[in-house]
Amino acid sequence: MADASEAEKNMVAAAALSMATTELEYRVSLLNSMVATCHERCAARPYKEGQLSVGENSCLDRCCAKYWQVVAIVGQLLGSQKQ
Amino acid sequence: MNFPLDSVQDLPDDAKMALAGALEQMQVRDSLKMYNKLVERCFKECVEDMRSKALTGKEEQCVSKCCEKFMHVTARVGMRFQEFFSQMEQQAAAAAGAAGAGK
């Protein structure tokens, strides 16, 4: 009997681990696409200098805020569709 | 939709270690990917002239600025990303707490 519950515990732990790994991968992928998209929109070309100007900084902040709102909206829509 | 990573605390020790290992591997993989992406990006944006084997001075400068700028963008976006995520987790925790208290 003890073995069965041990095996069950291991299965639950393995499932939780796999979920956590997947969630982490999702977060990393989200960060990467946020960086790529906002860089495309906001980094001034031609590259005059390495430092970010005040305008670029504001642009990045706004880009991130909007991107995040889109993440929330899409998340809600997908969640409501599943139901 | 989001699996709260705080509950990672509840995992048994060997699972935690496995998760830490997976995280480290993900970081290595991710930094290698970023290296490649950055090279590709700065090459595409800066290098046009195929008349000589060596990079021109202008191209070299462009590449350095391109890299530096991208690093700064990554840092700033990463900072905002952390803020948003922790804000969201706080809201989720507050909502969960309110729901629990309501019952």
mmCIF file of C-alpha atoms in Angstrom:
data_model
loop_
_atom_site.group_PDB
_atom_site.id
_atom_site.type_symbol
_atom_site.label_atom_id
_atom_site.label_comp_id
_atom_site.label_asym_id
_atom_site.label_seq_id
_atom_site.Cartn_x
_atom_site.Cartn_y
_atom_site.Cartn_z
ATOM 1 C CA MET A 1 0.000 0.000 0.000
ATOM 2 C CA ALA A 2 2.860 2.321 0.910
ATOM 3 C CA ASP A 3 4.460 1.672 -2.502
ATOM 4 C CA ALA A 4 1.290 2.690 -4.362
ATOM 5 C CA SER A 5 1.078 6.062 -2.619
ATOM 6 C CA GLU A 6 4.845 6.606 -3.177
ATOM 7 C CA ALA A 7 4.355 5.970 -6.894
ATOM 8 C CA GLU A 8 1.356 8.293 -6.905
ATOM 9 C CA LYS A 9 3.357 11.035 -5.172
ATOM 10 C CA ASN A 10 6.155 10.639 -7.722
ATOM 11 C CA MET A 11 3.696 10.916 -10.596
ATOM 12 C CA VAL A 12 2.161 14.080 -9.173
ATOM 13 C CA ALA A 13 5.621 15.579 -8.609
ATOM 14 C CA ALA A 14 6.698 14.680 -12.150
ATOM 15 C CA ALA A 15 3.555 16.274 -13.597
ATOM 16 C CA ALA A 16 4.063 19.432 -11.517
ATOM 17 C CA LEU A 17 7.700 19.620 -12.606
ATOM 18 C CA SER A 18 6.761 19.272 -16.245
ATOM 19 C CA MET A 19 4.108 22.002 -15.884
ATOM 20 C CA ALA A 20 6.566 24.325 -14.177
ATOM 21 C CA THR A 21 9.116 23.744 -16.937
ATOM 22 C CA THR A 22 6.519 24.438 -19.612
ATOM 23 C CA GLU A 23 5.395 27.606 -17.850
ATOM 24 C CA LEU A 24 8.984 28.796 -17.615
ATOM 25 C CA GLU A 25 9.559 28.150 -21.303
ATOM 26 C CA TYR A 26 6.407 30.128 -22.096
ATOM 27 C CA ARG A 27 7.613 33.073 -20.025
ATOM 28 C CA VAL A 28 11.024 33.083 -21.683
ATOM 29 C CA SER A 29 9.458 32.916 -25.124
ATOM 30 C CA LEU A 30 7.104 35.785 -24.231
ATOM 31 C CA LEU A 31 10.017 37.906 -23.033
ATOM 32 C CA ASN A 32 11.972 37.198 -26.210
ATOM 33 C CA SER A 33 9.131 38.174 -28.521
ATOM 34 C CA MET A 34 8.490 41.304 -26.450
ATOM 35 C CA VAL A 35 12.147 42.320 -26.799
ATOM 36 C CA ALA A 36 12.224 41.597 -30.529
ATOM 37 C CA THR A 37 8.976 43.420 -31.280
ATOM 38 C CA CYS A 38 9.702 46.508 -29.195
ATOM 39 C CA HIS A 39 13.241 46.705 -30.527
ATOM 40 C CA GLU A 40 11.863 46.681 -34.053
ATOM 41 C CA ARG A 41 9.394 49.447 -33.232
ATOM 42 C CA CYS A 42 11.475 51.675 -31.037
ATOM 43 C CA ALA A 43 15.195 51.444 -31.725
ATOM 44 C CA ALA A 44 16.106 54.389 -33.930
ATOM 45 C CA ARG A 45 17.836 53.573 -37.169
ATOM 46 C CA PRO A 46 20.435 54.356 -38.432
ATOM 47 C CA TYR A 47 22.361 53.466 -35.270
ATOM 48 C CA LYS A 48 23.780 56.782 -34.150
ATOM 49 C CA GLU A 49 24.964 55.567 -30.750
ATOM 50 C CA GLY A 50 24.771 52.614 -28.369
ATOM 51 C CA GLN A 51 22.935 54.378 -25.560
ATOM 52 C CA LEU A 52 19.159 54.724 -25.590
ATOM 53 C CA SER A 53 17.778 58.228 -26.008
ATOM 54 C CA VAL A 54 14.949 59.575 -23.828
ATOM 55 C CA GLY A 55 12.533 59.123 -26.730
ATOM 56 C CA GLU A 56 13.574 55.507 -27.216
ATOM 57 C CA ASN A 57 13.178 54.833 -23.494
ATOM 58 C CA SER A 58 9.632 56.231 -23.459
ATOM 59 C CA CYS A 59 8.806 54.318 -26.622
ATOM 60 C CA LEU A 60 10.026 51.089 -25.016
ATOM 61 C CA ASP A 61 7.973 51.677 -21.850
ATOM 62 C CA ARG A 62 4.829 52.316 -23.885
ATOM 63 C CA CYS A 63 5.508 49.376 -26.173
ATOM 64 C CA CYS A 64 5.884 47.050 -23.178
ATOM 65 C CA ALA A 65 2.712 48.343 -21.534
ATOM 66 C CA LYS A 66 0.682 47.868 -24.712
ATOM 67 C CA TYR A 67 2.189 44.455 -25.384
ATOM 68 C CA TRP A 68 1.214 43.405 -21.890
ATOM 69 C CA GLN A 69 -2.360 44.599 -22.406
ATOM 70 C CA VAL A 70 -2.543 42.526 -25.579
ATOM 71 C CA VAL A 71 -1.280 39.499 -23.631
ATOM 72 C CA ALA A 72 -4.079 40.016 -21.100
ATOM 73 C CA ILE A 73 -6.819 40.477 -23.736
ATOM 74 C CA VAL A 74 -5.764 37.460 -25.771
ATOM 75 C CA GLY A 75 -5.507 35.393 -22.589
ATOM 76 C CA GLN A 76 -9.053 36.349 -21.596
ATOM 77 C CA LEU A 77 -10.471 35.622 -25.044
ATOM 78 C CA LEU A 78 -8.763 32.230 -25.254
ATOM 79 C CA GLY A 79 -9.913 31.373 -21.743
ATOM 80 C CA SER A 80 -13.535 32.317 -22.454
ATOM 81 C CA GLN A 81 -13.518 30.374 -25.747
ATOM 82 C CA LYS A 82 -12.448 27.181 -24.011
ATOM 83 C CA GLN A 83 -15.542 27.375 -21.819
ATOM 84 C CA MET B 1 -3.738 29.954 -17.657
ATOM 85 C CA ASN B 2 -0.664 30.706 -15.593
ATOM 86 C CA PHE B 3 0.872 28.029 -13.386
ATOM 87 C CA PRO B 4 1.990 29.923 -10.268
ATOM 88 C CA LEU B 5 5.687 29.304 -9.836
ATOM 89 C CA ASP B 6 5.428 29.968 -6.078
ATOM 90 C CA SER B 7 3.896 26.521 -5.611
ATOM 91 C CA VAL B 8 7.280 25.238 -6.747
ATOM 92 C CA GLN B 9 8.089 25.409 -3.020
ATOM 93 C CA ASP B 10 5.766 22.457 -2.448
ATOM 94 C CA LEU B 11 7.637 20.145 -4.820
ATOM 95 C CA PRO B 12 9.848 17.459 -3.288
ATOM 96 C CA ASP B 13 13.573 18.201 -3.163
ATOM 97 C CA ASP B 14 14.652 16.050 -6.074
ATOM 98 C CA ALA B 15 11.997 17.672 -8.281
ATOM 99 C CA LYS B 16 13.223 21.099 -7.172
ATOM 100 C CA MET B 17 16.763 20.165 -8.130
ATOM 101 C CA ALA B 18 15.551 18.854 -11.478
ATOM 102 C CA LEU B 19 13.704 22.128 -12.053
ATOM 103 C CA ALA B 20 16.833 24.112 -11.153
ATOM 104 C CA GLY B 21 18.815 22.009 -13.611
ATOM 105 C CA ALA B 22 16.220 22.517 -16.319
ATOM 106 C CA LEU B 23 16.258 26.256 -15.617
ATOM 107 C CA GLU B 24 20.041 26.415 -15.933
ATOM 108 C CA GLN B 25 19.953 24.517 -19.211
ATOM 109 C CA MET B 26 17.222 26.817 -20.500
ATOM 110 C CA GLN B 27 19.364 29.832 -19.622
ATOM 111 C CA VAL B 28 22.380 28.454 -21.486
ATOM 112 C CA ARG B 29 20.236 27.562 -24.491
ATOM 113 C CA ASP B 30 18.579 30.953 -24.413
ATOM 114 C CA SER B 31 21.841 32.909 -24.246
ATOM 115 C CA LEU B 32 23.239 30.917 -27.172
ATOM 116 C CA LYS B 33 20.069 31.622 -29.150
ATOM 117 C CA MET B 34 20.341 35.295 -28.300
ATOM 118 C CA TYR B 35 23.981 35.336 -29.475
ATOM 119 C CA ASN B 36 22.954 33.942 -32.852
ATOM 120 C CA LYS B 37 19.970 36.243 -33.194
ATOM 121 C CA LEU B 38 22.038 39.295 -32.346
ATOM 122 C CA VAL B 39 24.730 38.410 -34.872
ATOM 123 C CA GLU B 40 22.091 37.879 -37.554
ATOM 124 C CA ARG B 41 20.266 41.097 -36.706
ATOM 125 C CA CYS B 42 23.348 43.310 -36.671
ATOM 126 C CA PHE B 43 24.765 41.720 -39.792
ATOM 127 C CA LYS B 44 21.541 42.307 -41.705
ATOM 128 C CA GLU B 45 21.276 45.880 -40.529
ATOM 129 C CA CYS B 46 24.891 46.961 -40.832
ATOM 130 C CA VAL B 47 26.780 44.963 -43.438
ATOM 131 C CA GLU B 48 25.906 45.813 -47.033
ATOM 132 C CA ASP B 49 29.203 45.998 -48.878
ATOM 133 C CA MET B 50 30.507 42.704 -50.280
ATOM 134 C CA ARG B 51 33.419 44.254 -52.145
ATOM 135 C CA SER B 52 36.060 43.346 -49.581
ATOM 136 C CA LYS B 53 36.739 40.548 -47.131
ATOM 137 C CA ALA B 54 37.279 42.806 -44.134
ATOM 138 C CA LEU B 55 34.562 44.883 -42.484
ATOM 139 C CA THR B 56 34.838 48.591 -43.180
ATOM 140 C CA GLY B 57 35.322 50.956 -40.237
ATOM 141 C CA LYS B 58 31.766 52.191 -40.638
ATOM 142 C CA GLU B 59 30.367 48.669 -40.608
ATOM 143 C CA GLU B 60 32.395 47.798 -37.511
ATOM 144 C CA GLN B 61 31.114 50.841 -35.645
ATOM 145 C CA CYS B 62 27.563 50.103 -36.725
ATOM 146 C CA VAL B 63 27.843 46.556 -35.398
ATOM 147 C CA SER B 64 29.147 47.739 -32.007
ATOM 148 C CA LYS B 65 26.361 50.296 -31.686
ATOM 149 C CA CYS B 66 23.797 47.754 -32.819
ATOM 150 C CA CYS B 67 24.922 45.294 -30.130
ATOM 151 C CA GLU B 68 25.058 47.913 -27.405
ATOM 152 C CA LYS B 69 21.628 49.261 -28.283
ATOM 153 C CA PHE B 70 20.081 45.798 -28.356
ATOM 154 C CA MET B 71 21.563 45.011 -24.942
ATOM 155 C CA HIS B 72 20.039 48.179 -23.507
ATOM 156 C CA VAL B 73 16.677 47.403 -25.092
ATOM 157 C CA THR B 74 16.794 43.875 -23.644
ATOM 158 C CA ALA B 75 17.633 45.227 -20.198
ATOM 159 C CA ARG B 76 14.828 47.781 -20.186
ATOM 160 C CA VAL B 77 12.178 45.446 -21.601
ATOM 161 C CA GLY B 78 13.292 42.743 -19.156
ATOM 162 C CA MET B 79 12.832 45.196 -16.291
ATOM 163 C CA ARG B 80 9.277 46.110 -17.371
ATOM 164 C CA PHE B 81 8.521 42.436 -17.952
ATOM 165 C CA GLN B 82 9.490 41.601 -14.356
ATOM 166 C CA GLU B 83 7.320 44.475 -13.093
ATOM 167 C CA PHE B 84 4.278 43.335 -15.051
ATOM 168 C CA PHE B 85 4.648 39.729 -14.029
ATOM 169 C CA SER B 86 5.069 40.457 -10.341
ATOM 170 C CA GLN B 87 2.102 42.868 -10.526
ATOM 171 C CA MET B 88 0.001 40.150 -12.134
ATOM 172 C CA GLU B 89 1.024 37.566 -9.551
ATOM 173 C CA GLN B 90 0.202 39.989 -6.752
ATOM 174 C CA GLN B 91 -3.250 40.596 -8.240
ATOM 175 C CA ALA B 92 -3.802 36.849 -8.607
ATOM 176 C CA ALA B 93 -2.750 36.258 -4.998
ATOM 177 C CA ALA B 94 -5.059 39.062 -3.804
ATOM 178 C CA ALA B 95 -7.954 37.625 -5.828
ATOM 179 C CA ALA B 96 -7.286 34.131 -4.470
ATOM 180 C CA GLY B 97 -7.087 35.514 -0.938
ATOM 181 C CA ALA B 98 -10.376 37.422 -1.352
ATOM 182 C CA ALA B 99 -12.089 34.324 -2.765
ATOM 183 C CA GLY B 100 -10.823 32.223 0.153
ATOM 184 C CA ALA B 101 -11.946 34.794 2.740
ATOM 185 C CA GLY B 102 -15.365 35.072 1.023
ATOM 186 C CA LYS B 103 -15.991 31.338 1.468
#
